[in-house]
Amino acid sequence: MKTKVLFIASEHSSGMIPFAAKIITVLSNDERFDVYALVVNSGNYTYKRYLSHLDAKKIIQIEYPQSKIFKLIYKFYPFSILESIKKIVNDVKPEIIHLLTVDFSLAPYFLFHKADNRFFFTVHDLHPHEVKTSGLFEGLLLKYIQWGNKFLYGKINNLTTSSKLQYEELRSIYPQKRIRFTHFPSLLTQQIINGNKQIAELQNISNYILFFGRVDEYKGVDLLIKAYISSATLQNYKLVIAGKGCSYSDLIGNNKGIIHINRFIEDSEINDLFNKAKFVVYPYRSATMSGVLSLSYFFKKKTILSSVPFFVENKTSCSTYFKTGDVDDLRSKMEMLTEDQESCCENCYEEIYSDNILINDYNKLYSNL
């Protein structure tokens, strides 16, 4: 008999969408699960292109409001999302209700409602990342988001995380809860695998050093820029920063070797972006959970990583580590890879990111309730 699961993905950031979509898709294709999902889209940040091949009757898609006033209201009490959840639960009667993304906006609802044993919650960041805020309101909103997440993983008894360090810490904090480790899903999609769109900003440019992802303070892109501009060897190669976010124009200055593609990178462009790179760098100051390794491992690119626990947990023959936050060590490791001619192990990706691993993890997670 199939396990009936309702996945809820109320957050629509560039990182959360592929995370949730991959889990929904992989389990939908497995005969042990009967999967329903409620997902929230906002403009270009949409689940539509990831889930369009699934049964539309089982995938409820809600559009986030575009009005600033209604956006603010939704962060504190998303009426249409909650009403849709109630309707699906009444109609479908799922055995499992799993909050997959950073679903802080649902916290006020659970202030007055019990989270019974059907509810599961994915803990992404037990400890918040370093984030720059501009102004009092943005700072207060960040505090509210952090409170909402902390409240939810305190309220819900079934927790999972894809960080082994977080898994051990959660077990220590909540010894009475049911806590399981599940592998981080791959960010790979068919659009990425089959993508043939060229990166317009990189015409006739290849063999570059690549950082890919949203540019936030905790990802250490400023450290990468400092390491690059301090090395004559590295400046024989272009440094490509591909992702929307902080510009670091004050650090970059007039350096013509640094190309920041400060926009959303489409899935159809990722194949071109990675295939033309010499190696990839992820200089994060902190990383509790991240799917970026799945891309560099799939494209068999040597990858320089800070020695944060999550990256070390997912080590393969593609991985080279530097001491977190140490610009000199980062520069040294990057210079070393400019000379490295060895290729990555053929099965680096499959060791961590196969669909079978993910399916088995979630089958164990939901069993013996």
Tab-separated table of C-alpha atoms in Angstrom:
chain	number	residue	atom	x	y	z
A	1	MET	CA	0.000	0.000	0.000
A	2	LYS	CA	1.336	3.429	-0.964
A	3	THR	CA	2.202	6.056	1.644
A	4	LYS	CA	0.165	9.184	0.945
A	5	VAL	CA	2.372	12.274	1.348
A	6	LEU	CA	1.532	15.963	1.158
A	7	PHE	CA	4.599	18.143	0.593
A	8	ILE	CA	4.356	21.843	1.411
A	9	ALA	CA	6.848	24.286	-0.142
A	10	SER	CA	5.698	27.778	0.771
A	11	GLU	CA	9.054	29.445	0.120
A	12	HIS	CA	10.185	30.202	-3.417
A	13	SER	CA	13.825	31.300	-3.248
A	14	SER	CA	16.298	30.219	-5.932
A	15	GLY	CA	17.758	27.636	-3.540
A	16	MET	CA	14.526	26.247	-2.110
A	17	ILE	CA	12.728	25.612	-5.415
A	18	PRO	CA	15.109	22.968	-6.845
A	19	PHE	CA	15.504	21.395	-3.383
A	20	ALA	CA	11.772	20.835	-2.927
A	21	ALA	CA	11.043	20.086	-6.592
A	22	LYS	CA	13.623	17.299	-6.728
A	23	ILE	CA	12.189	15.537	-3.666
A	24	ILE	CA	8.619	15.898	-4.953
A	25	THR	CA	9.595	14.555	-8.393
A	26	VAL	CA	11.731	11.625	-7.251
A	27	LEU	CA	9.162	10.361	-4.742
A	28	SER	CA	6.299	10.881	-7.221
A	29	ASN	CA	8.055	8.471	-9.569
A	30	ASP	CA	8.419	5.764	-6.918
A	31	GLU	CA	5.657	3.157	-6.539
A	32	ARG	CA	5.815	3.273	-2.732
A	33	PHE	CA	4.489	6.836	-2.523
A	34	ASP	CA	1.316	8.670	-3.507
A	35	VAL	CA	2.546	12.259	-3.625
A	36	TYR	CA	0.595	15.513	-3.414
A	37	ALA	CA	2.224	18.935	-3.170
A	38	LEU	CA	1.300	22.520	-2.434
A	39	VAL	CA	3.907	24.950	-3.795
A	40	VAL	CA	4.088	28.741	-3.943
A	41	ASN	CA	5.383	30.681	-6.961
A	42	SER	CA	6.454	34.309	-7.200
A	43	GLY	CA	7.202	35.782	-10.624
A	44	ASN	CA	10.350	34.189	-12.095
A	45	TYR	CA	10.792	32.117	-8.961
A	46	THR	CA	8.442	29.337	-9.896
A	47	TYR	CA	8.001	25.590	-9.511
A	48	LYS	CA	6.131	25.364	-12.827
A	49	ARG	CA	9.075	24.447	-15.025
A	50	TYR	CA	10.220	21.785	-12.535
A	51	LEU	CA	6.874	20.082	-11.857
A	52	SER	CA	4.951	20.499	-15.136
A	53	HIS	CA	5.432	16.804	-16.019
A	54	LEU	CA	3.627	15.607	-12.868
A	55	ASP	CA	-0.117	15.074	-12.414
A	56	ALA	CA	-1.553	18.615	-12.246
A	57	LYS	CA	-4.421	17.389	-10.042
A	58	LYS	CA	-1.893	16.487	-7.361
A	59	ILE	CA	0.280	19.615	-7.580
A	60	ILE	CA	-1.470	22.703	-6.206
A	61	GLN	CA	0.344	25.895	-7.254
A	62	ILE	CA	-0.361	29.205	-5.538
A	63	GLU	CA	0.876	32.574	-6.784
A	64	TYR	CA	2.463	34.795	-4.146
A	65	PRO	CA	0.935	38.301	-4.089
A	66	GLN	CA	2.908	41.061	-5.814
A	67	SER	CA	1.478	43.946	-3.788
A	68	LYS	CA	3.872	45.071	-1.037
A	69	ILE	CA	1.045	45.221	1.499
A	70	PHE	CA	-0.225	41.714	0.740
A	71	LYS	CA	3.332	40.370	0.669
A	72	LEU	CA	3.799	41.654	4.211
A	73	ILE	CA	0.487	40.156	5.343
A	74	TYR	CA	1.424	36.786	3.812
A	75	LYS	CA	4.676	36.659	5.752
A	76	PHE	CA	2.673	36.760	8.982
A	77	TYR	CA	-0.475	34.871	7.980
A	78	PRO	CA	-0.740	33.460	4.423
A	79	PHE	CA	-4.511	32.961	4.227
A	80	SER	CA	-4.743	31.321	0.801
A	81	ILE	CA	-1.918	28.904	1.592
A	82	LEU	CA	-3.509	27.834	4.863
A	83	GLU	CA	-6.955	27.452	3.286
A	84	SER	CA	-5.474	25.323	0.508
A	85	ILE	CA	-3.678	23.124	3.040
A	86	LYS	CA	-6.921	22.590	4.960
A	87	LYS	CA	-8.791	21.647	1.783
A	88	ILE	CA	-6.119	19.186	0.596
A	89	VAL	CA	-5.904	17.578	4.033
A	90	ASN	CA	-9.707	17.170	4.166
A	91	ASP	CA	-9.967	15.821	0.613
A	92	VAL	CA	-6.845	13.661	0.423
A	93	LYS	CA	-6.292	12.683	4.073
A	94	PRO	CA	-2.510	12.312	3.803
A	95	GLU	CA	-0.617	10.131	6.245
A	96	ILE	CA	2.382	12.479	6.031
A	97	ILE	CA	2.429	16.305	5.852
A	98	HIS	CA	5.983	17.468	5.248
A	99	LEU	CA	7.117	21.130	5.318
A	100	LEU	CA	10.088	21.077	2.949
A	101	THR	CA	11.254	24.682	2.710
A	102	VAL	CA	11.924	27.477	5.196
A	103	ASP	CA	8.190	27.716	5.948
A	104	PHE	CA	8.400	30.400	8.626
A	105	SER	CA	5.141	32.053	7.517
A	106	LEU	CA	3.188	29.024	8.782
A	107	ALA	CA	4.473	29.502	12.339
A	108	PRO	CA	1.636	31.814	13.518
A	109	TYR	CA	-0.915	29.160	12.476
A	110	PHE	CA	0.804	26.570	14.655
A	111	LEU	CA	0.710	28.916	17.630
A	112	PHE	CA	-2.962	27.948	17.947
A	113	HIS	CA	-3.048	24.504	16.303
A	114	LYS	CA	-1.442	21.226	17.282
A	115	ALA	CA	1.145	19.666	14.977
A	116	ASP	CA	0.193	16.004	15.226
A	117	ASN	CA	2.406	13.040	14.354
A	118	ARG	CA	1.689	13.381	10.621
A	119	PHE	CA	3.803	16.535	10.439
A	120	PHE	CA	7.449	16.546	9.377
A	121	PHE	CA	9.781	19.520	9.090
A	122	THR	CA	13.085	19.888	7.228
A	123	VAL	CA	15.614	21.892	9.250
A	124	HIS	CA	17.777	23.830	6.795
A	125	ASP	CA	19.740	26.224	9.002
A	126	LEU	CA	19.689	25.454	12.701
A	127	HIS	CA	21.979	28.458	13.170
A	128	PRO	CA	21.313	31.462	10.876
A	129	HIS	CA	23.865	32.429	8.218
A	130	GLU	CA	25.727	35.728	8.185
A	131	VAL	CA	23.432	38.164	6.359
A	132	LYS	CA	23.712	41.905	5.747
A	133	THR	CA	20.487	43.838	6.295
A	134	SER	CA	19.700	47.361	5.141
A	135	GLY	CA	17.511	49.245	7.571
A	136	LEU	CA	15.475	48.537	10.675
A	137	PHE	CA	12.529	46.900	8.907
A	138	GLU	CA	14.696	44.377	7.043
A	139	GLY	CA	16.489	43.541	10.274
A	140	LEU	CA	13.191	42.983	12.123
A	141	LEU	CA	11.877	40.815	9.288
A	142	LEU	CA	15.000	38.661	9.442
A	143	LYS	CA	14.490	38.210	13.195
A	144	TYR	CA	10.882	37.169	12.552
A	145	ILE	CA	11.954	34.601	9.929
A	146	GLN	CA	14.497	33.168	12.354
A	147	TRP	CA	11.882	33.020	15.120
A	148	GLY	CA	9.361	31.303	12.815
A	149	ASN	CA	11.769	28.542	11.880
A	150	LYS	CA	12.941	27.983	15.444
A	151	PHE	CA	9.337	27.810	16.602
A	152	LEU	CA	8.433	25.222	13.947
A	153	TYR	CA	11.241	22.816	14.665
A	154	GLY	CA	10.389	23.144	18.340
A	155	LYS	CA	6.702	22.474	17.662
A	156	ILE	CA	6.940	19.585	15.152
A	157	ASN	CA	8.074	16.210	16.486
A	158	ASN	CA	9.423	14.661	13.257
A	159	LEU	CA	12.518	16.481	12.010
A	160	THR	CA	15.011	15.799	9.248
A	161	THR	CA	18.141	17.532	8.002
A	162	SER	CA	20.783	16.881	5.346
A	163	SER	CA	23.645	18.029	7.555
A	164	LYS	CA	25.227	15.339	9.745
A	165	LEU	CA	26.467	18.003	12.159
A	166	GLN	CA	22.957	19.464	12.473
A	167	TYR	CA	21.533	15.960	12.848
A	168	GLU	CA	23.727	15.301	15.887
A	169	GLU	CA	22.977	18.722	17.379
A	170	LEU	CA	19.225	18.319	16.909
A	171	ARG	CA	19.356	14.949	18.645
A	172	SER	CA	21.146	16.602	21.558
A	173	ILE	CA	18.713	19.537	21.783
A	174	TYR	CA	15.541	17.471	21.272
A	175	PRO	CA	16.172	13.961	22.663
A	176	GLN	CA	12.422	13.311	22.803
A	177	LYS	CA	11.859	14.020	19.083
A	178	ARG	CA	12.124	11.658	16.105
A	179	ILE	CA	15.069	12.975	14.081
A	180	ARG	CA	16.482	11.459	10.885
A	181	PHE	CA	19.241	12.284	8.421
A	182	THR	CA	18.307	12.502	4.717
A	183	HIS	CA	20.754	13.244	1.896
A	184	PHE	CA	20.555	16.611	0.165
A	185	PRO	CA	18.844	16.227	-3.220
A	186	SER	CA	20.674	16.972	-6.428
A	187	LEU	CA	20.002	20.309	-8.125
A	188	LEU	CA	20.272	18.580	-11.479
A	189	THR	CA	17.284	18.831	-13.832
A	190	GLN	CA	16.653	17.685	-17.396
A	191	GLN	CA	16.837	21.343	-18.438
A	192	ILE	CA	20.380	21.470	-17.021
A	193	ILE	CA	21.455	18.147	-18.547
A	194	ASN	CA	20.072	18.983	-21.994
A	195	GLY	CA	20.585	22.756	-21.838
A	196	ASN	CA	22.316	24.279	-24.861
A	197	LYS	CA	21.855	27.992	-24.242
A	198	GLN	CA	25.093	29.981	-24.332
A	199	ILE	CA	25.963	32.457	-21.585
A	200	ALA	CA	25.820	35.754	-23.463
A	201	GLU	CA	28.306	37.439	-21.120
A	202	LEU	CA	30.911	34.698	-21.749
A	203	GLN	CA	31.100	34.683	-25.536
A	204	ASN	CA	34.580	33.456	-26.580
A	205	ILE	CA	35.601	33.057	-22.914
A	206	SER	CA	36.470	29.670	-21.406
A	207	ASN	CA	38.902	27.975	-18.999
A	208	TYR	CA	37.839	30.356	-16.218
A	209	ILE	CA	37.587	30.035	-12.440
A	210	LEU	CA	33.894	29.755	-11.522
A	211	PHE	CA	31.719	30.637	-8.562
A	212	PHE	CA	28.052	29.785	-9.108
A	213	GLY	CA	25.081	30.691	-6.917
A	214	ARG	CA	23.382	33.607	-5.242
A	215	VAL	CA	26.018	36.001	-3.910
A	216	ASP	CA	25.478	36.425	-0.159
A	217	GLU	CA	27.904	37.422	2.591
A	218	TYR	CA	28.068	33.938	4.104
A	219	LYS	CA	29.232	32.464	0.780
A	220	GLY	CA	32.595	34.228	1.027
A	221	VAL	CA	32.753	35.665	-2.493
A	222	ASP	CA	34.682	38.640	-1.094
A	223	LEU	CA	37.361	36.174	0.077
A	224	LEU	CA	37.501	34.700	-3.423
A	225	ILE	CA	37.942	38.146	-4.995
A	226	LYS	CA	40.741	39.043	-2.552
A	227	ALA	CA	42.550	35.760	-3.254
A	228	TYR	CA	42.235	36.285	-7.007
A	229	ILE	CA	43.456	39.881	-7.180
A	230	SER	CA	46.443	39.079	-4.907
A	231	SER	CA	47.847	36.477	-7.337
A	232	ALA	CA	49.559	37.146	-10.659
A	233	THR	CA	49.177	33.434	-11.499
A	234	LEU	CA	45.395	33.454	-11.027
A	235	GLN	CA	44.955	36.589	-13.115
A	236	ASN	CA	46.069	34.622	-16.160
A	237	TYR	CA	42.506	33.242	-15.947
A	238	LYS	CA	39.167	35.011	-15.800
A	239	LEU	CA	37.185	34.814	-12.540
A	240	VAL	CA	33.471	34.360	-13.264
A	241	ILE	CA	30.972	35.045	-10.470
A	242	ALA	CA	27.653	33.761	-11.819
A	243	GLY	CA	24.706	34.705	-9.661
A	244	LYS	CA	22.532	37.531	-8.438
A	245	GLY	CA	23.290	39.357	-5.190
A	246	CYS	CA	26.035	41.464	-3.609
A	247	SER	CA	28.147	43.153	-6.279
A	248	TYR	CA	31.401	43.754	-4.328
A	249	SER	CA	32.193	46.484	-6.854
A	250	ASP	CA	34.373	48.205	-4.243
A	251	LEU	CA	36.631	45.133	-4.120
A	252	ILE	CA	36.593	44.431	-7.845
A	253	GLY	CA	37.390	48.000	-8.813
A	254	ASN	CA	38.727	48.182	-12.381
A	255	ASN	CA	39.965	44.580	-12.498
A	256	LYS	CA	39.091	43.386	-16.006
A	257	GLY	CA	39.683	39.759	-15.112
A	258	ILE	CA	36.559	39.527	-12.935
A	259	ILE	CA	33.191	39.016	-14.626
A	260	HIS	CA	30.135	39.206	-12.366
A	261	ILE	CA	26.993	37.971	-14.118
A	262	ASN	CA	24.634	39.633	-11.643
A	263	ARG	CA	21.369	38.018	-12.708
A	264	PHE	CA	19.360	34.824	-12.405
A	265	ILE	CA	21.106	32.026	-14.333
A	266	GLU	CA	18.626	29.869	-16.241
A	267	ASP	CA	18.842	26.077	-16.022
A	268	SER	CA	19.400	25.910	-19.790
A	269	GLU	CA	22.582	28.016	-19.359
A	270	ILE	CA	24.212	25.944	-16.597
A	271	ASN	CA	25.575	23.250	-18.927
A	272	ASP	CA	27.517	25.859	-20.887
A	273	LEU	CA	28.614	27.677	-17.717
A	274	PHE	CA	30.132	24.619	-16.023
A	275	ASN	CA	31.525	22.842	-19.065
A	276	LYS	CA	33.685	25.832	-19.998
A	277	ALA	CA	35.075	26.323	-16.474
A	278	LYS	CA	38.588	25.193	-15.499
A	279	PHE	CA	37.542	24.583	-11.886
A	280	VAL	CA	34.886	25.698	-9.416
A	281	VAL	CA	35.275	27.497	-6.063
A	282	TYR	CA	32.834	27.601	-3.133
A	283	PRO	CA	34.552	29.739	-0.463
A	284	TYR	CA	31.646	29.701	2.030
A	285	ARG	CA	32.084	31.065	5.539
A	286	SER	CA	29.292	28.711	6.615
A	287	ALA	CA	27.183	26.044	4.923
A	288	THR	CA	24.730	23.894	6.808
A	289	MET	CA	23.058	22.491	3.671
A	290	SER	CA	23.706	23.209	0.003
A	291	GLY	CA	23.120	21.545	-3.357
A	292	VAL	CA	25.803	23.355	-5.333
A	293	LEU	CA	28.205	20.415	-5.078
A	294	SER	CA	25.831	18.274	-7.138
A	295	LEU	CA	26.478	20.494	-10.161
A	296	SER	CA	30.277	20.592	-10.024
A	297	TYR	CA	30.363	16.839	-9.298
A	298	PHE	CA	27.991	16.053	-12.177
A	299	PHE	CA	30.081	18.087	-14.619
A	300	LYS	CA	33.235	16.421	-13.200
A	301	LYS	CA	34.900	19.695	-12.246
A	302	LYS	CA	37.618	19.987	-9.652
A	303	THR	CA	36.121	21.974	-6.797
A	304	ILE	CA	37.808	24.076	-4.101
A	305	LEU	CA	35.786	24.174	-0.895
A	306	SER	CA	36.091	25.830	2.476
A	307	SER	CA	36.459	23.285	5.257
A	308	VAL	CA	32.982	23.837	6.721
A	309	PRO	CA	31.500	20.558	8.027
A	310	PHE	CA	28.807	20.123	5.342
A	311	PHE	CA	31.355	20.308	2.520
A	312	VAL	CA	33.735	17.950	4.311
A	313	GLU	CA	30.861	15.475	4.822
A	314	ASN	CA	30.388	15.370	1.037
A	315	LYS	CA	33.998	14.861	0.000
A	316	THR	CA	34.878	13.120	-3.278
A	317	SER	CA	37.950	12.889	-5.489
A	318	CYS	CA	36.818	16.208	-7.033
A	319	SER	CA	37.222	18.052	-3.710
A	320	THR	CA	40.108	20.242	-2.535
A	321	TYR	CA	39.771	22.062	0.794
A	322	PHE	CA	41.171	25.282	2.212
A	323	LYS	CA	40.953	26.608	5.748
A	324	THR	CA	37.667	28.482	6.089
A	325	GLY	CA	38.171	32.241	5.910
A	326	ASP	CA	41.898	32.002	5.096
A	327	VAL	CA	42.529	34.049	1.943
A	328	ASP	CA	46.183	32.976	1.666
A	329	ASP	CA	45.282	29.279	1.831
A	330	LEU	CA	42.496	29.822	-0.709
A	331	ARG	CA	44.917	31.552	-3.095
A	332	SER	CA	47.435	28.734	-2.681
A	333	LYS	CA	44.862	26.016	-3.421
A	334	MET	CA	43.565	27.908	-6.459
A	335	GLU	CA	47.105	28.325	-7.828
A	336	MET	CA	47.669	24.598	-7.282
A	337	LEU	CA	44.587	23.714	-9.360
A	338	THR	CA	45.744	25.867	-12.256
A	339	GLU	CA	48.560	23.285	-12.631
A	340	ASP	CA	46.424	20.186	-11.943
A	341	GLN	CA	45.772	18.068	-15.033
A	342	GLU	CA	44.063	15.114	-13.312
A	343	SER	CA	40.374	14.459	-13.929
A	344	CYS	CA	37.688	13.779	-11.338
A	345	CYS	CA	36.439	10.320	-10.453
A	346	GLU	CA	33.779	9.151	-12.909
A	347	ASN	CA	31.210	8.314	-10.215
A	348	CYS	CA	31.629	11.301	-7.874
A	349	TYR	CA	28.063	12.420	-8.508
A	350	GLU	CA	26.443	8.991	-8.103
A	351	GLU	CA	28.211	8.391	-4.770
A	352	ILE	CA	26.070	11.060	-3.097
A	353	TYR	CA	23.223	12.184	-5.345
A	354	SER	CA	21.558	9.143	-6.903
A	355	ASP	CA	17.742	8.960	-6.850
A	356	ASN	CA	17.880	5.587	-5.114
A	357	ILE	CA	19.733	7.063	-2.139
A	358	LEU	CA	17.108	9.795	-1.823
A	359	ILE	CA	14.162	7.383	-2.108
A	360	ASN	CA	15.588	5.025	0.506
A	361	ASP	CA	16.193	7.929	2.890
A	362	TYR	CA	12.590	9.117	2.702
A	363	ASN	CA	11.180	5.614	2.882
A	364	LYS	CA	13.045	5.154	6.184
A	365	LEU	CA	12.026	8.622	7.358
A	366	TYR	CA	8.309	7.866	7.012
A	367	SER	CA	8.383	4.255	8.179
A	368	ASN	CA	7.328	2.913	11.588
A	369	LEU	CA	5.251	5.916	12.584
